[in-house]
Coordinates of C-alpha atoms in Angstrom, one line a residue:
M1 CA 0.0 0.0 0.0
T2 CA 1.4 3.4 -1.0
V3 CA 1.6 6.2 1.5
N4 CA 0.9 9.6 -0.2
M5 CA 3.3 11.8 1.7
T6 CA 3.0 15.5 2.5
K7 CA 5.8 17.9 2.9
G8 CA 7.8 17.2 6.1
Q9 CA 6.2 13.8 6.7
A10 CA 8.5 10.9 7.6
I11 CA 7.8 7.2 7.3
S12 CA 9.7 4.2 8.5
L13 CA 11.2 1.9 5.9
Q14 CA 10.5 -1.2 7.9
K15 CA 8.5 -3.9 6.1
N16 CA 5.0 -4.9 7.3
D17 CA 6.4 -8.2 8.5
G18 CA 8.9 -6.4 10.7
G19 CA 11.9 -7.0 8.5
S20 CA 14.0 -4.2 7.0
L21 CA 14.0 -3.1 3.4
T22 CA 17.3 -4.0 1.6
A23 CA 17.0 -2.2 -1.7
V24 CA 14.9 0.8 -2.7
R25 CA 14.4 2.8 -5.9
M26 CA 13.8 6.6 -5.7
G27 CA 11.9 7.3 -8.9
L28 CA 11.3 10.7 -10.4
G29 CA 8.7 11.6 -13.0
W30 CA 7.6 14.8 -14.7
Q31 CA 6.0 16.3 -17.8
A32 CA 6.3 19.6 -19.5
A33 CA 3.4 21.9 -18.8
P34 CA 1.5 23.0 -21.9
R35 CA 2.1 26.7 -22.8
R36 CA -0.5 28.8 -24.5
G37 CA 0.9 30.4 -27.7
L38 CA -0.4 32.3 -30.7
F39 CA -1.3 29.0 -32.4
G40 CA -2.6 27.0 -29.4
S41 CA -1.0 25.0 -26.7
R42 CA 2.4 23.4 -27.0
T43 CA 5.0 21.9 -24.7
R44 CA 8.7 22.4 -24.5
E45 CA 11.1 19.7 -23.5
I46 CA 12.2 19.9 -19.8
D47 CA 15.5 18.3 -18.7
L48 CA 15.2 17.6 -15.0
D49 CA 18.0 15.8 -13.2
A50 CA 17.8 13.5 -10.2
S51 CA 20.8 13.4 -7.8
A52 CA 21.5 11.6 -4.5
V53 CA 24.0 13.2 -2.1
L54 CA 25.4 10.9 0.5
F55 CA 26.3 12.4 3.9
A56 CA 28.3 11.2 6.9
D57 CA 27.8 13.4 10.0
K58 CA 26.4 16.3 7.9
Q59 CA 29.4 16.2 5.5
P60 CA 28.9 15.3 1.8
V61 CA 31.1 12.3 1.0
D62 CA 29.8 11.1 -2.4
V63 CA 27.1 12.0 -5.0
V64 CA 25.3 10.1 -7.7
F65 CA 24.0 12.0 -10.7
F66 CA 24.0 11.8 -14.5
R67 CA 27.8 12.3 -14.7
H68 CA 28.7 10.0 -11.8
L69 CA 26.2 7.1 -12.1
V70 CA 27.5 4.9 -9.3
S71 CA 28.6 5.8 -5.8
D72 CA 32.2 5.0 -5.0
D73 CA 31.2 2.1 -2.8
G74 CA 28.7 0.8 -5.4
S75 CA 25.6 1.0 -3.1
V76 CA 23.8 3.8 -5.0
R77 CA 23.2 3.7 -8.7
H78 CA 21.6 6.2 -11.1
T79 CA 19.8 4.5 -14.0
G80 CA 20.6 7.2 -16.6
D81 CA 19.8 10.7 -17.7
N82 CA 16.4 11.5 -19.2
L83 CA 16.5 14.7 -21.2
V84 CA 12.8 15.4 -21.8
G85 CA 10.6 13.8 -19.1
G86 CA 7.1 12.4 -19.7
V87 CA 8.4 9.3 -21.2
G88 CA 7.0 7.1 -18.5
Q89 CA 3.5 8.7 -18.7
G90 CA 3.2 8.4 -14.9
G91 CA 6.1 6.1 -14.5
D92 CA 9.7 7.0 -13.6
D93 CA 11.7 9.2 -16.0
E94 CA 14.8 8.9 -13.9
A95 CA 15.6 6.5 -11.0
I96 CA 18.2 6.1 -8.4
L97 CA 18.7 2.6 -6.8
V98 CA 19.9 2.3 -3.3
D99 CA 21.1 -1.0 -1.9
L100 CA 20.5 -0.1 1.8
A101 CA 22.3 -3.2 3.0
R102 CA 25.5 -2.1 1.2
V103 CA 25.5 1.6 2.2
P104 CA 28.6 2.0 4.4
V105 CA 27.8 2.4 8.1
H106 CA 29.3 5.9 8.2
I107 CA 26.7 7.2 5.7
D108 CA 23.7 8.3 7.8
Q109 CA 21.7 10.3 5.2
I110 CA 21.0 10.3 1.5
V111 CA 19.3 13.4 0.1
F112 CA 17.5 13.3 -3.2
T113 CA 17.3 16.4 -5.3
V114 CA 15.9 17.4 -8.6
N115 CA 17.1 20.3 -10.6
S116 CA 16.5 21.9 -14.1
F117 CA 19.8 21.6 -15.8
T118 CA 18.6 23.9 -18.6
G119 CA 17.4 26.5 -16.0
Q120 CA 13.7 26.3 -16.7
T121 CA 11.5 26.9 -13.7
F122 CA 9.0 24.5 -12.1
Q123 CA 6.3 26.7 -13.6
E124 CA 7.0 24.9 -16.8
V125 CA 6.7 21.4 -15.1
Q126 CA 3.6 19.5 -14.3
N127 CA 2.8 16.1 -12.8
A128 CA 6.2 15.9 -11.0
F129 CA 6.6 13.4 -8.3
C130 CA 9.2 11.3 -6.5
R131 CA 8.3 7.8 -5.2
L132 CA 10.1 5.2 -3.2
V133 CA 9.7 1.6 -4.4
D134 CA 10.8 -1.7 -2.7
E135 CA 13.2 -2.8 -5.4
T136 CA 12.9 -6.5 -4.3
N137 CA 9.2 -6.8 -5.3
G138 CA 8.3 -3.6 -7.2
Q139 CA 5.8 -2.4 -4.5
E140 CA 5.5 1.4 -4.3
L141 CA 5.9 2.4 -0.6
A142 CA 5.6 6.2 -0.7
R143 CA 4.9 8.9 -3.2
Y144 CA 5.4 12.6 -2.9
T145 CA 3.8 14.8 -5.5
L146 CA 5.0 18.3 -6.1
A147 CA 2.1 20.7 -5.8
G148 CA 2.1 23.7 -8.2
G149 CA 4.9 25.3 -10.0
G150 CA 7.2 28.1 -8.9
Q151 CA 9.9 30.5 -9.8
Y152 CA 12.6 28.0 -8.7
T153 CA 14.8 25.6 -10.7
A154 CA 15.2 22.8 -8.2
Q155 CA 13.8 21.0 -5.2
I156 CA 15.2 19.2 -2.3
M157 CA 12.8 16.3 -2.7
A158 CA 13.3 13.8 0.1
K159 CA 15.9 12.1 2.2
V160 CA 16.4 8.6 3.6
H161 CA 18.2 8.5 6.9
R162 CA 19.3 6.0 9.5
T163 CA 17.1 5.6 12.6
G164 CA 17.9 3.2 15.3
Q165 CA 17.9 -0.2 13.5
G166 CA 16.8 0.8 10.1
W167 CA 16.0 3.6 7.7
S168 CA 13.3 6.3 7.4
M169 CA 12.2 8.5 4.5
T170 CA 11.2 12.1 4.9
A171 CA 9.4 14.1 2.2
L172 CA 11.0 17.5 2.0
G173 CA 9.8 19.4 -1.2
N174 CA 11.9 22.4 -0.4
P175 CA 12.2 24.8 -3.4
A176 CA 15.7 25.9 -4.3
N177 CA 17.6 27.4 -7.2
G178 CA 20.5 25.9 -9.1
R179 CA 21.4 23.9 -12.2
T180 CA 23.5 21.2 -10.4
F181 CA 23.6 19.5 -7.0
Q182 CA 26.6 21.6 -6.2
D183 CA 24.5 24.7 -6.5
L184 CA 22.0 23.2 -4.1
M185 CA 24.3 22.5 -1.2
P186 CA 23.3 25.6 0.7
A187 CA 19.7 24.5 0.5
I188 CA 20.5 20.9 1.5
L189 CA 22.5 21.5 4.6
P190 CA 19.6 22.9 6.7
V191 CA 17.5 19.7 6.2
L192 CA 20.2 17.4 7.5

């Protein structure tokens, strides 16, 4: 059963049977919003990029994005860059796979971001979401849908973080500006 998350909501990543999740996929989907023009509505391609920044004690130690598809330890993997969005028609346009069992013990948080590499604002995006899927069985666990557009070019979407014996996910949805994950670091640090 999927949990539709609201901004700031946290959920445990424990399975219903009490076991822990071992592998998850953070999926990202979006579509270009139609724009009214002189000759009717049309859409422009939107290139959003998903990134995962790995932190140890609030210090960034690795990142996975379209130019670095696998974390140095191999526990986090980006499936590849989608330059236009909307391909999945409700499915994932970009995805980042996290093997939670292999994440080194010193990594305590993984923050997922999305940014417009071409600098288009989220006013030009519709139906954007991130979702967390149990990669072992394909079951969607949680979904966070971006509400409305805005004059920003990025969002700090969600984070997974260690809690006691397992992991939790928190939906963030914080607007930010920047074309790359490096540009977003000042917006990421306050949510750690």
